[in-house]
Coordinates of N, CA and C in Angstrom, one line a residue:
M1 N 14.5 -18.9 22.6 CA 13.6 -17.7 22.6 C 14.2 -16.6 23.5
S2 N 14.1 -15.4 23.0 CA 14.7 -14.2 23.7 C 13.8 -13.9 25.0
T3 N 14.5 -13.4 26.0 CA 13.8 -13.1 27.3 C 12.9 -11.9 27.0
P4 N 11.6 -12.0 27.4 CA 10.7 -10.8 27.2 C 11.0 -9.7 28.1
R5 N 10.7 -8.5 27.7 CA 10.8 -7.3 28.6 C 9.5 -7.0 29.2
L6 N 9.5 -6.4 30.4 CA 8.3 -6.1 31.1 C 7.8 -4.7 31.0
L7 N 6.5 -4.5 30.8 CA 5.9 -3.2 30.9 C 4.9 -3.3 32.1
C8 N 5.1 -2.4 33.1 CA 4.2 -2.4 34.3 C 3.1 -1.3 34.0
W9 N 1.9 -1.6 34.3 CA 0.8 -0.7 34.0 C -0.1 -0.5 35.2
S10 N -0.3 0.7 35.6 CA -1.1 0.9 36.9 C -2.3 1.8 36.8
F11 N -2.5 2.5 35.6 CA -3.5 3.5 35.6 C -4.5 3.3 34.5
A12 N -4.5 2.2 33.8 CA -5.5 2.0 32.7 C -5.9 0.5 32.7
T13 N -7.1 0.3 32.3 CA -7.6 -1.1 32.2 C -7.5 -1.6 30.8
V14 N -7.3 -0.8 29.8 CA -7.1 -1.3 28.4 C -5.8 -0.6 27.9
V15 N -4.9 -1.4 27.4 CA -3.6 -0.9 26.9 C -3.6 -1.1 25.4
T16 N -3.3 -0.1 24.6 CA -3.1 -0.3 23.2 C -1.6 0.0 22.9
I17 N -1.2 -0.7 21.8 CA 0.3 -0.6 21.5 C 0.7 0.8 21.2
S18 N -0.2 1.6 20.6 CA 0.2 3.0 20.3 C 0.4 3.9 21.5
S19 N -0.1 3.4 22.7 CA 0.0 4.2 23.9 C 1.1 3.8 24.8
L20 N 2.0 2.8 24.4 CA 3.0 2.3 25.2 C 4.3 2.9 25.2
S21 N 4.5 3.9 24.3 CA 5.8 4.4 24.0 C 6.4 5.2 25.2
S22 N 5.6 5.6 26.2 CA 6.1 6.3 27.4 C 6.2 5.4 28.6
C23 N 6.0 4.1 28.5 CA 6.0 3.2 29.6 C 7.4 2.9 30.1
A24 N 7.5 2.5 31.3 CA 8.8 2.1 31.8 C 9.1 0.7 31.4
L25 N 10.3 0.4 31.0 CA 10.7 -0.9 30.6 C 11.7 -1.6 31.6
A26 N 11.5 -2.9 31.8 CA 12.5 -3.6 32.6 C 12.5 -5.0 32.1
P27 N 13.7 -5.7 32.2 CA 13.8 -7.1 31.7 C 13.1 -8.0 32.7
L28 N 12.6 -9.1 32.2 CA 11.9 -10.1 33.0 C 12.7 -11.4 32.9
E29 N 13.0 -12.0 34.1 CA 13.7 -13.2 34.2 C 12.9 -14.3 33.6
T30 N 13.5 -15.4 33.1 CA 12.7 -16.5 32.6 C 11.9 -17.3 33.7
V31 N 12.4 -17.2 34.9 CA 11.7 -17.8 36.0 C 11.5 -16.8 37.1
G32 N 10.2 -16.6 37.6 CA 10.0 -15.7 38.7 C 10.0 -14.2 38.2
W33 N 10.0 -13.3 39.2 CA 9.9 -11.9 39.0 C 11.2 -11.2 39.3
A34 N 11.7 -10.4 38.4 CA 12.9 -9.6 38.6 C 12.5 -8.2 38.9
S35 N 13.2 -7.5 39.7 CA 12.8 -6.2 40.1 C 14.0 -5.2 39.9
P36 N 14.6 -5.1 38.7 CA 15.6 -4.1 38.5 C 14.9 -2.7 38.3
K37 N 15.7 -1.7 38.3 CA 15.2 -0.4 38.2 C 14.7 -0.2 36.7
A38 N 13.5 0.3 36.6 CA 12.9 0.5 35.3 C 13.5 1.8 34.7
K39 N 13.6 1.8 33.3 CA 14.1 3.0 32.6 C 13.0 3.7 32.1
A40 N 12.6 4.8 32.7 CA 11.4 5.6 32.3 C 11.7 6.2 31.0
G41 N 10.7 6.2 30.1 CA 10.8 6.8 28.8 C 11.6 6.1 27.8
S42 N 12.0 4.8 28.1 CA 12.7 4.1 27.1 C 11.8 3.7 25.9
P43 N 12.3 4.0 24.7 CA 11.4 3.7 23.5 C 11.3 2.2 23.3
L44 N 10.1 1.8 22.7 CA 10.0 0.4 22.4 C 10.8 0.1 21.2
Q45 N 11.3 -1.1 21.1 CA 12.2 -1.5 20.1 C 11.6 -2.6 19.2
A46 N 11.7 -2.4 17.9 CA 11.2 -3.4 16.9 C 11.9 -4.8 17.1
G47 N 11.1 -5.8 17.0 CA 11.6 -7.2 17.1 C 11.8 -7.7 18.6
V48 N 11.6 -6.8 19.6 CA 11.7 -7.2 21.0 C 10.4 -7.7 21.5
R49 N 10.4 -8.8 22.2 CA 9.2 -9.4 22.8 C 8.9 -8.7 24.2
Y50 N 7.7 -8.1 24.3 CA 7.4 -7.4 25.6 C 6.3 -8.1 26.3
E51 N 6.3 -8.0 27.6 CA 5.2 -8.6 28.4 C 4.5 -7.4 29.1
V52 N 3.2 -7.4 29.1 CA 2.4 -6.4 29.8 C 1.7 -7.0 31.0
R53 N 1.9 -6.3 32.2 CA 1.3 -6.8 33.4 C 0.7 -5.6 34.1
K54 N -0.3 -5.8 34.9 CA -0.9 -4.8 35.7 C -0.1 -4.6 37.0
A55 N 0.3 -3.4 37.3 CA 1.2 -3.1 38.4 C 0.3 -3.3 39.7
L56 N 1.0 -3.8 40.8 CA 0.3 -4.0 42.0 C 0.4 -2.7 42.9
A57 N -0.7 -2.5 43.6 CA -0.8 -1.4 44.5 C 0.1 -1.7 45.7
A58 N 0.5 -0.6 46.5 CA 1.3 -0.8 47.6 C 0.6 -1.7 48.7
G59 N 1.3 -2.7 49.2 CA 0.8 -3.5 50.2 C 0.0 -4.7 49.7
V60 N -0.2 -4.8 48.4 CA -0.9 -6.0 47.9 C 0.1 -7.1 47.7
P61 N -0.2 -8.3 48.2 CA 0.7 -9.4 48.1 C 0.8 -9.9 46.6
F62 N 2.0 -10.3 46.2 CA 2.3 -10.8 44.9 C 1.9 -12.2 44.7
R63 N 0.9 -12.6 43.9 CA 0.5 -13.9 43.6 C 0.7 -14.2 42.2
P64 N 1.8 -14.8 41.8 CA 2.1 -15.0 40.3 C 1.0 -15.8 39.6
Q65 N 0.3 -16.7 40.3 CA -0.7 -17.6 39.6 C -1.9 -16.7 39.2
E66 N -2.1 -15.6 39.8 CA -3.3 -14.7 39.6 C -3.0 -13.6 38.5
M67 N -1.7 -13.6 38.1 CA -1.4 -12.5 37.1 C -1.8 -12.9 35.7
K68 N -2.4 -12.0 35.0 CA -2.7 -12.2 33.6 C -1.5 -11.6 32.8
R69 N -1.1 -12.3 31.8 CA 0.1 -11.9 31.0 C -0.3 -11.7 29.6
Y70 N 0.2 -10.7 29.0 CA 0.0 -10.4 27.6 C 1.3 -10.1 26.9
Y71 N 1.5 -10.6 25.7 CA 2.8 -10.4 25.0 C 2.5 -9.8 23.7
F72 N 3.5 -9.0 23.2 CA 3.4 -8.5 21.9 C 4.9 -8.2 21.4
V73 N 5.0 -8.2 20.1 CA 6.3 -7.9 19.5 C 6.1 -6.7 18.6
M74 N 6.9 -5.6 18.8 CA 6.7 -4.5 17.9 C 7.3 -4.8 16.5
E75 N 6.5 -4.4 15.5 CA 7.0 -4.6 14.1 C 7.9 -3.4 13.7
A76 N 8.9 -3.7 12.9 CA 9.7 -2.6 12.4 C 8.9 -1.8 11.4
P77 N 9.2 -0.5 11.3 CA 8.4 0.4 10.4 C 8.5 -0.1 9.0
R78 N 7.4 0.0 8.3 CA 7.4 -0.4 6.9 C 8.2 0.7 6.1
P79 N 8.9 0.2 5.1 CA 9.6 1.2 4.2 C 8.5 2.0 3.4
P80 N 8.8 3.2 3.1 CA 7.8 4.0 2.3 C 7.6 3.4 0.9
L81 N 6.4 3.5 0.4 CA 6.2 3.0 -1.0 C 7.0 3.9 -1.9
M82 N 7.7 3.2 -2.9 CA 8.6 3.9 -3.8 C 8.0 3.9 -5.2
A83 N 8.7 4.6 -6.1 CA 8.4 4.5 -7.5 C 8.7 3.0 -7.9
A84 N 8.1 2.7 -9.1 CA 8.4 1.3 -9.6 C 9.9 1.1 -9.7
T85 N 10.4 -0.1 -9.5 CA 11.8 -0.3 -9.4 C 12.5 -0.6 -10.7
Q86 N 11.7 -0.7 -11.8 CA 12.3 -1.0 -13.1 C 13.1 0.2 -13.5
V87 N 14.0 -0.1 -14.4 CA 14.9 1.0 -14.9 C 14.3 1.7 -16.0
S88 N 14.3 3.1 -16.0 CA 13.7 3.9 -17.1 C 14.5 3.6 -18.3
G89 N 13.9 3.8 -19.5 CA 14.5 3.5 -20.7 C 14.3 2.0 -21.2
R90 N 13.6 1.3 -20.4 CA 13.3 -0.1 -20.7 C 12.4 -0.2 -21.9
R91 N 12.7 -1.0 -22.9 CA 11.8 -1.2 -24.0 C 11.1 -2.6 -23.9
M92 N 9.9 -2.6 -24.4 CA 9.1 -3.8 -24.3 C 8.0 -3.8 -25.3
T93 N 7.5 -4.9 -25.6 CA 6.3 -5.0 -26.5 C 5.1 -5.3 -25.7
V94 N 4.0 -4.4 -25.9 CA 2.8 -4.6 -25.1 C 1.6 -4.6 -26.0
R95 N 0.5 -5.1 -25.4 CA -0.8 -5.1 -26.1 C -1.4 -3.8 -25.7
T96 N -1.9 -3.1 -26.7 CA -2.6 -1.8 -26.5 C -4.0 -1.9 -27.1
T97 N -4.9 -1.2 -26.5 CA -6.3 -0.9 -27.0 C -6.5 0.6 -26.9
A98 N -7.7 1.0 -27.2 CA -8.1 2.4 -27.2 C -9.4 2.6 -26.5
Y99 N -9.6 3.8 -25.9 CA -10.9 4.1 -25.3 C -11.3 5.5 -25.6
C100 N -12.5 5.9 -25.4 CA -13.0 7.2 -25.7 C -13.9 7.6 -24.5
H101 N -14.0 8.9 -24.2 CA -14.7 9.4 -23.0 C -16.2 9.2 -23.2
D102 N -16.7 9.1 -24.4 CA -18.2 8.9 -24.6 C -18.6 7.5 -24.8
E103 N -17.7 6.5 -24.4 CA -18.1 5.1 -24.4 C -19.1 4.9 -23.2
D104 N -19.9 3.9 -23.3 CA -21.0 3.6 -22.3 C -20.4 3.5 -20.9
D105 N -19.2 2.8 -20.8 CA -18.7 2.5 -19.5 C -17.8 3.6 -19.0
H106 N -17.6 4.7 -19.8 CA -16.8 5.9 -19.3 C -17.6 7.2 -19.3
I107 N -18.8 7.1 -19.8 CA -19.6 8.4 -20.0 C -19.9 9.0 -18.7
V108 N -20.0 8.2 -17.6 CA -20.3 8.8 -16.3 C -19.2 9.7 -15.8
Y109 N -17.9 9.4 -16.3 CA -16.8 10.2 -15.8 C -16.5 11.3 -16.8
G110 N -17.2 11.4 -17.9 CA -16.9 12.5 -18.8 C -15.5 12.5 -19.4
V111 N -15.0 13.7 -19.5 CA -13.6 13.8 -20.0 C -12.6 13.8 -18.9
K112 N -12.9 13.3 -17.7 CA -12.0 13.3 -16.5 C -11.3 11.9 -16.4
N113 N -10.1 11.9 -16.0 CA -9.4 10.6 -15.7 C -9.6 10.2 -14.2
A114 N -8.8 9.2 -13.8 CA -9.0 8.7 -12.4 C -8.4 9.7 -11.4
L115 N -7.7 10.7 -11.9 CA -7.2 11.7 -11.0 C -8.2 12.9 -10.8
G116 N -9.2 12.9 -11.6 CA -10.2 13.9 -11.6 C -9.8 15.1 -12.4
T117 N -8.8 15.0 -13.2 CA -8.3 16.0 -14.1 C -8.7 15.7 -15.6
P118 N -8.6 16.6 -16.5 CA -9.0 16.4 -17.9 C -8.1 15.3 -18.6
L119 N -8.7 14.5 -19.3 CA -8.0 13.5 -20.2 C -7.2 14.3 -21.2
K120 N -6.0 13.9 -21.5 CA -5.0 14.7 -22.3 C -4.9 14.0 -23.7
F121 N -4.9 14.9 -24.7 CA -4.6 14.4 -26.1 C -3.9 15.5 -26.8
G122 N -2.6 15.4 -26.8 CA -1.7 16.4 -27.4 C -0.3 15.9 -27.5
S123 N 0.7 16.7 -27.2 CA 2.0 16.1 -27.2 C 2.2 15.2 -26.0
V124 N 1.4 15.3 -24.9 CA 1.3 14.4 -23.8 C -0.2 13.8 -23.9
R125 N -0.3 12.5 -23.8 CA -1.6 11.9 -24.0 C -1.9 10.9 -22.8
S126 N -3.2 10.9 -22.4 CA -3.6 10.0 -21.3 C -3.6 8.5 -21.8
A127 N -3.3 7.7 -20.8 CA -3.3 6.2 -21.0 C -3.9 5.6 -19.7
A128 N -4.6 4.5 -19.8 CA -5.1 3.8 -18.7 C -4.4 2.4 -18.6
A129 N -4.2 1.9 -17.4 CA -3.5 0.7 -17.2 C -3.8 0.1 -15.8
D130 N -3.3 -1.1 -15.5 CA -3.3 -1.6 -14.2 C -2.2 -0.9 -13.4
W131 N -2.6 -0.2 -12.3 CA -1.6 0.6 -11.6 C -0.6 -0.2 -10.8
S132 N -0.9 -1.5 -10.6 CA 0.0 -2.3 -9.9 C 1.1 -2.8 -10.8
R133 N 1.0 -2.6 -12.1 CA 2.0 -2.9 -13.1 C 2.6 -1.6 -13.7
Y134 N 1.8 -0.6 -14.0 CA 2.2 0.7 -14.5 C 1.6 1.7 -13.5
P135 N 2.3 2.1 -12.5 CA 1.8 3.0 -11.5 C 1.5 4.4 -12.1
V136 N 0.6 5.1 -11.4 CA 0.2 6.4 -11.9 C 1.5 7.3 -12.1
G137 N 1.5 8.0 -13.2 CA 2.6 8.9 -13.5 C 3.7 8.2 -14.4
T138 N 3.5 6.9 -14.7 CA 4.4 6.3 -15.7 C 4.3 6.9 -17.1
R139 N 5.4 7.3 -17.6 CA 5.5 7.9 -19.0 C 6.2 7.0 -20.0
F140 N 5.7 7.0 -21.2 CA 6.4 6.1 -22.2 C 6.1 6.7 -23.6
R141 N 6.9 6.2 -24.5 CA 6.7 6.6 -25.9 C 6.4 5.3 -26.7
I142 N 5.7 5.4 -27.8 CA 5.4 4.3 -28.7 C 6.3 4.4 -29.9
A143 N 7.0 3.3 -30.3 CA 7.8 3.4 -31.5 C 7.1 3.9 -32.7
G144 N 7.7 4.8 -33.4 CA 7.1 5.4 -34.6 C 6.3 6.7 -34.2
Q145 N 6.2 7.1 -32.9 CA 5.6 8.3 -32.5 C 6.6 9.1 -31.6
P146 N 7.7 9.6 -32.2 CA 8.7 10.2 -31.4 C 8.3 11.5 -30.7
D147 N 7.3 12.2 -31.2 CA 6.9 13.5 -30.7 C 5.7 13.4 -29.7
V148 N 5.3 12.2 -29.3 CA 4.2 12.0 -28.4 C 4.6 11.2 -27.2
V149 N 4.3 11.7 -26.0 CA 4.5 11.0 -24.7 C 3.2 10.6 -24.1
Y150 N 3.1 9.4 -23.7 CA 1.8 8.9 -23.1 C 2.1 8.9 -21.5
E151 N 1.1 9.2 -20.8 CA 1.2 9.2 -19.3 C 0.0 8.4 -18.7
V152 N 0.4 7.5 -17.8 CA -0.7 6.7 -17.2 C -1.3 7.6 -16.1
D153 N -2.6 8.0 -16.3 CA -3.3 8.8 -15.4 C -4.8 8.2 -15.2
D154 N -5.0 7.0 -15.7 CA -6.3 6.4 -15.6 C -6.2 4.9 -15.4
Y155 N -7.3 4.3 -15.1 CA -7.3 2.8 -15.0 C -8.7 2.3 -15.4
G156 N -8.8 1.0 -15.6 CA -10.1 0.5 -16.0 C -10.2 -1.0 -15.4
S157 N -11.4 -1.4 -15.1 CA -11.6 -2.7 -14.5 C -11.1 -3.8 -15.4
A158 N -11.3 -3.7 -16.7 CA -10.9 -4.7 -17.7 C -9.4 -4.9 -17.8
L159 N -8.7 -3.9 -17.3 CA -7.2 -3.9 -17.5 C -6.5 -4.5 -16.3
V160 N -7.2 -4.6 -15.2 CA -6.6 -5.1 -13.9 C -6.2 -6.6 -14.1
G161 N -5.0 -6.9 -13.8 CA -4.5 -8.3 -13.9 C -3.9 -8.6 -15.3
T162 N -3.9 -7.6 -16.2 CA -3.3 -7.7 -17.5 C -2.2 -6.7 -17.7
G163 N -1.4 -6.9 -18.8 CA -0.4 -6.0 -19.1 C -0.8 -5.0 -20.2
T164 N -2.1 -5.0 -20.5 CA -2.7 -4.2 -21.6 C -2.7 -2.7 -21.2
I165 N -2.3 -1.8 -22.1 CA -2.4 -0.4 -21.9 C -3.5 0.2 -22.8
D166 N -4.4 0.9 -22.3 CA -5.5 1.5 -23.0 C -5.2 3.0 -23.3
L167 N -5.2 3.3 -24.6 CA -4.8 4.7 -25.0 C -6.0 5.6 -25.2
Y168 N -6.0 6.8 -24.7 CA -7.2 7.6 -24.8 C -7.2 8.3 -26.2
K169 N -8.4 8.2 -26.8 CA -8.7 8.9 -28.1 C -9.9 9.8 -27.9
P170 N -9.9 11.0 -28.5 CA -11.0 11.9 -28.2 C -12.3 11.6 -29.0
T171 N -12.2 10.7 -30.0 CA -13.4 10.4 -30.8 C -13.5 8.9 -30.9
Q172 N -14.8 8.4 -31.1 CA -14.9 7.0 -31.3 C -14.3 6.5 -32.6
G173 N -14.3 7.4 -33.6 CA -13.7 7.0 -34.9 C -12.2 6.7 -34.7
Q174 N -11.5 7.6 -34.0 CA -10.1 7.3 -33.7 C -9.9 6.1 -32.8
M175 N -10.8 5.9 -31.9 CA -10.7 4.7 -31.1 C -10.8 3.4 -31.9
N176 N -11.8 3.4 -32.8 CA -12.0 2.2 -33.6 C -10.9 2.0 -34.6
D177 N -10.3 3.1 -35.1 CA -9.2 3.0 -36.0 C -8.0 2.3 -35.4
W178 N -7.8 2.6 -34.1 CA -6.6 2.0 -33.4 C -6.9 0.5 -33.1
G179 N -8.0 0.2 -32.7 CA -8.4 -1.2 -32.5 C -7.5 -1.8 -31.4
V180 N -6.9 -3.0 -31.7 CA -6.0 -3.7 -30.8 C -4.6 -3.8 -31.6
R181 N -3.6 -3.3 -30.9 CA -2.3 -3.4 -31.6 C -1.2 -3.8 -30.5
H182 N -0.3 -4.6 -31.0 CA 0.9 -4.9 -30.2 C 2.0 -4.0 -30.7
V183 N 2.5 -3.1 -29.8 CA 3.5 -2.1 -30.2 C 4.7 -2.2 -29.2
D184 N 5.8 -1.6 -29.7 CA 7.0 -1.5 -28.9 C 6.9 -0.1 -28.2
I185 N 7.2 -0.1 -26.9 CA 7.2 1.1 -26.1 C 8.5 1.2 -25.4
E186 N 8.9 2.5 -25.1 CA 10.1 2.8 -24.3 C 9.6 3.6 -23.0
V187 N 9.8 3.0 -21.9 CA 9.4 3.7 -20.6 C 10.4 4.8 -20.4
I188 N 9.9 6.1 -20.3 CA 10.8 7.2 -20.0 C 10.9 7.4 -18.5
Q189 N 9.8 7.2 -17.8 CA 9.8 7.4 -16.3 C 8.7 6.6 -15.7
W190 N 9.1 5.8 -14.7 CA 8.2 5.0 -14.0 C 7.4 5.8 -13.0
G191 N 6.2 5.5 -12.7 CA 5.3 6.3 -11.8 C 5.6 5.8 -10.4
S192 N 4.7 6.3 -9.5 CA 4.8 6.1 -8.0 C 3.7 5.2 -7.5
Y193 N 4.2 4.1 -6.8 CA 3.2 3.3 -6.1 C 2.6 4.1 -4.9
Q194 N 3.4 4.9 -4.3 CA 2.8 5.7 -3.1 C 1.7 6.6 -3.6
R195 N 1.8 7.3 -4.7 CA 0.8 8.1 -5.2 C -0.4 7.3 -5.6
S196 N -0.1 6.2 -6.3 CA -1.2 5.3 -6.7 C -2.1 4.9 -5.5
M197 N -1.4 4.5 -4.4 CA -2.1 4.0 -3.2 C -2.9 5.2 -2.6
D198 N -2.3 6.4 -2.5 CA -3.0 7.6 -2.0 C -4.3 7.8 -2.7
I199 N -4.3 7.7 -4.0 CA -5.5 8.0 -4.8 C -6.5 6.9 -4.6
M200 N -6.1 5.6 -4.5 CA -7.0 4.5 -4.4 C -7.5 4.1 -3.0
R201 N -6.9 4.7 -2.0 CA -7.2 4.2 -0.6 C -8.7 4.3 -0.3
D202 N -9.4 5.3 -0.8 CA -10.8 5.4 -0.4 C -11.7 4.8 -1.5
R203 N -11.2 4.0 -2.4 CA -12.0 3.5 -3.5 C -12.0 2.0 -3.5
T204 N -11.6 1.4 -2.4 CA -11.5 -0.1 -2.4 C -12.8 -0.8 -2.3
K205 N -13.9 -0.1 -2.2 CA -15.2 -0.9 -2.3 C -15.4 -1.5 -3.7
W206 N -14.6 -1.0 -4.7 CA -14.7 -1.5 -6.0 C -13.7 -2.7 -6.1
P207 N -14.1 -3.8 -6.5 CA -13.2 -5.0 -6.6 C -12.0 -4.8 -7.4
H208 N -12.0 -4.1 -8.5 CA -10.8 -4.0 -9.3 C -9.8 -3.0 -8.7
V209 N -10.3 -2.0 -8.0 CA -9.4 -1.1 -7.2 C -8.8 -1.9 -6.1
R210 N -9.6 -2.6 -5.3 CA -9.1 -3.4 -4.2 C -8.0 -4.4 -4.7
R211 N -8.2 -5.0 -5.8 CA -7.2 -5.9 -6.3 C -5.9 -5.2 -6.6
M212 N -5.9 -4.0 -7.2 CA -4.7 -3.3 -7.5 C -4.0 -2.9 -6.2
V213 N -4.7 -2.5 -5.2 CA -4.1 -2.1 -3.9 C -3.4 -3.3 -3.3
E214 N -4.1 -4.5 -3.3 CA -3.5 -5.7 -2.8 C -2.3 -6.1 -3.6
D215 N -2.3 -6.0 -4.9 CA -1.2 -6.4 -5.7 C 0.0 -5.5 -5.5
I216 N -0.3 -4.2 -5.2 CA 0.8 -3.2 -4.9 C 1.5 -3.6 -3.6
E217 N 0.6 -3.9 -2.6 CA 1.1 -4.2 -1.3 C 2.0 -5.5 -1.3
T218 N 1.5 -6.5 -2.1 CA 2.2 -7.7 -2.2 C 3.6 -7.5 -2.9
K219 N 3.6 -6.7 -3.9 CA 4.8 -6.4 -4.7 C 5.8 -5.6 -3.9
V220 N 5.4 -4.6 -3.2 CA 6.3 -3.7 -2.5 C 6.7 -4.3 -1.1
Y221 N 5.7 -4.8 -0.3 CA 5.9 -5.2 1.0 C 6.1 -6.7 1.2
Q222 N 5.6 -7.5 0.2 CA 5.5 -8.9 0.4 C 4.8 -9.2 1.8
V223 N 3.6 -8.6 1.9 CA 2.9 -8.7 3.2 C 2.4 -10.1 3.4
T224 N 2.2 -10.4 4.7 CA 1.6 -11.7 5.1 C 0.3 -11.3 5.9
A225 N -0.5 -12.3 6.2 CA -1.7 -12.1 6.9 C -1.4 -11.5 8.3
Q226 N -0.3 -11.9 8.9 CA 0.0 -11.4 10.2 C 0.3 -9.9 10.1
S227 N 1.0 -9.4 9.1 CA 1.3 -8.0 9.0 C 0.2 -7.1 8.6
L228 N -0.9 -7.7 8.2 CA -2.1 -6.9 7.8 C -3.0 -6.7 9.0
R229 N -2.7 -7.3 10.2 CA -3.6 -7.1 11.3 C -3.5 -5.6 11.8
G230 N -4.5 -5.2 12.5 CA -4.5 -3.8 13.1 C -3.7 -3.8 14.4
P231 N -3.7 -2.7 15.1 CA -3.0 -2.6 16.4 C -3.5 -3.6 17.4
M232 N -2.6 -4.2 18.1 CA -3.0 -5.2 19.1 C -3.5 -4.5 20.4
T233 N -4.4 -5.1 21.1 CA -5.0 -4.5 22.3 C -4.9 -5.5 23.4
A234 N -4.4 -5.1 24.6 CA -4.3 -6.1 25.7 C -5.2 -5.5 26.8
S235 N -6.1 -6.4 27.3 CA -7.0 -6.0 28.5 C -6.4 -6.5 29.8
L236 N -6.3 -5.6 30.7 CA -5.7 -6.0 32.0 C -6.8 -6.1 33.1

């Protein structure tokens, strides 16, 4: 085990990790107390084990058995969420369905997508999908429709956990005509997980949104229960 470094604290009763960046650092011997000169303003380093102790006032005898010790290890900064890592131009066969803005489960949203902007149906058309598989902004073409580009700008609870893509149609007649089809698509551009997370971060009270957020975190960060904890706090 690596030797922990020492943080001396004299003016606060509660120490949070976010407030330690300006503390003095000094190495701590494995046995007893070492008193080298502290380096004021030294930045905390990721992966280093630190010990937090309350500093003694002048003239107070040092009694090691009465000292409360707290340890923490700084985590390395997480990498930024990136666009999906798949290569553009990838061809695949996917299951597709269709939806319309005046369906019972969409009528409350009207002609708006999950971004709050109008659903598109022209040379660029809206599509809904699981954003942990097809992040927002993903663009693709369907074989046999060379002049039409579909863009993922919507999602739906029934799509989460599936590879199905739901294509927007402006009328129920067009929706019913499409039905369910397995089609070949070519991805022109993959979307952004970062943008997907930014949009969904305040919507996690909905189970299907929460699942997409968790699936993105798992895919990009391979997070563990330990890394999901909030800032550590040490009481002195």
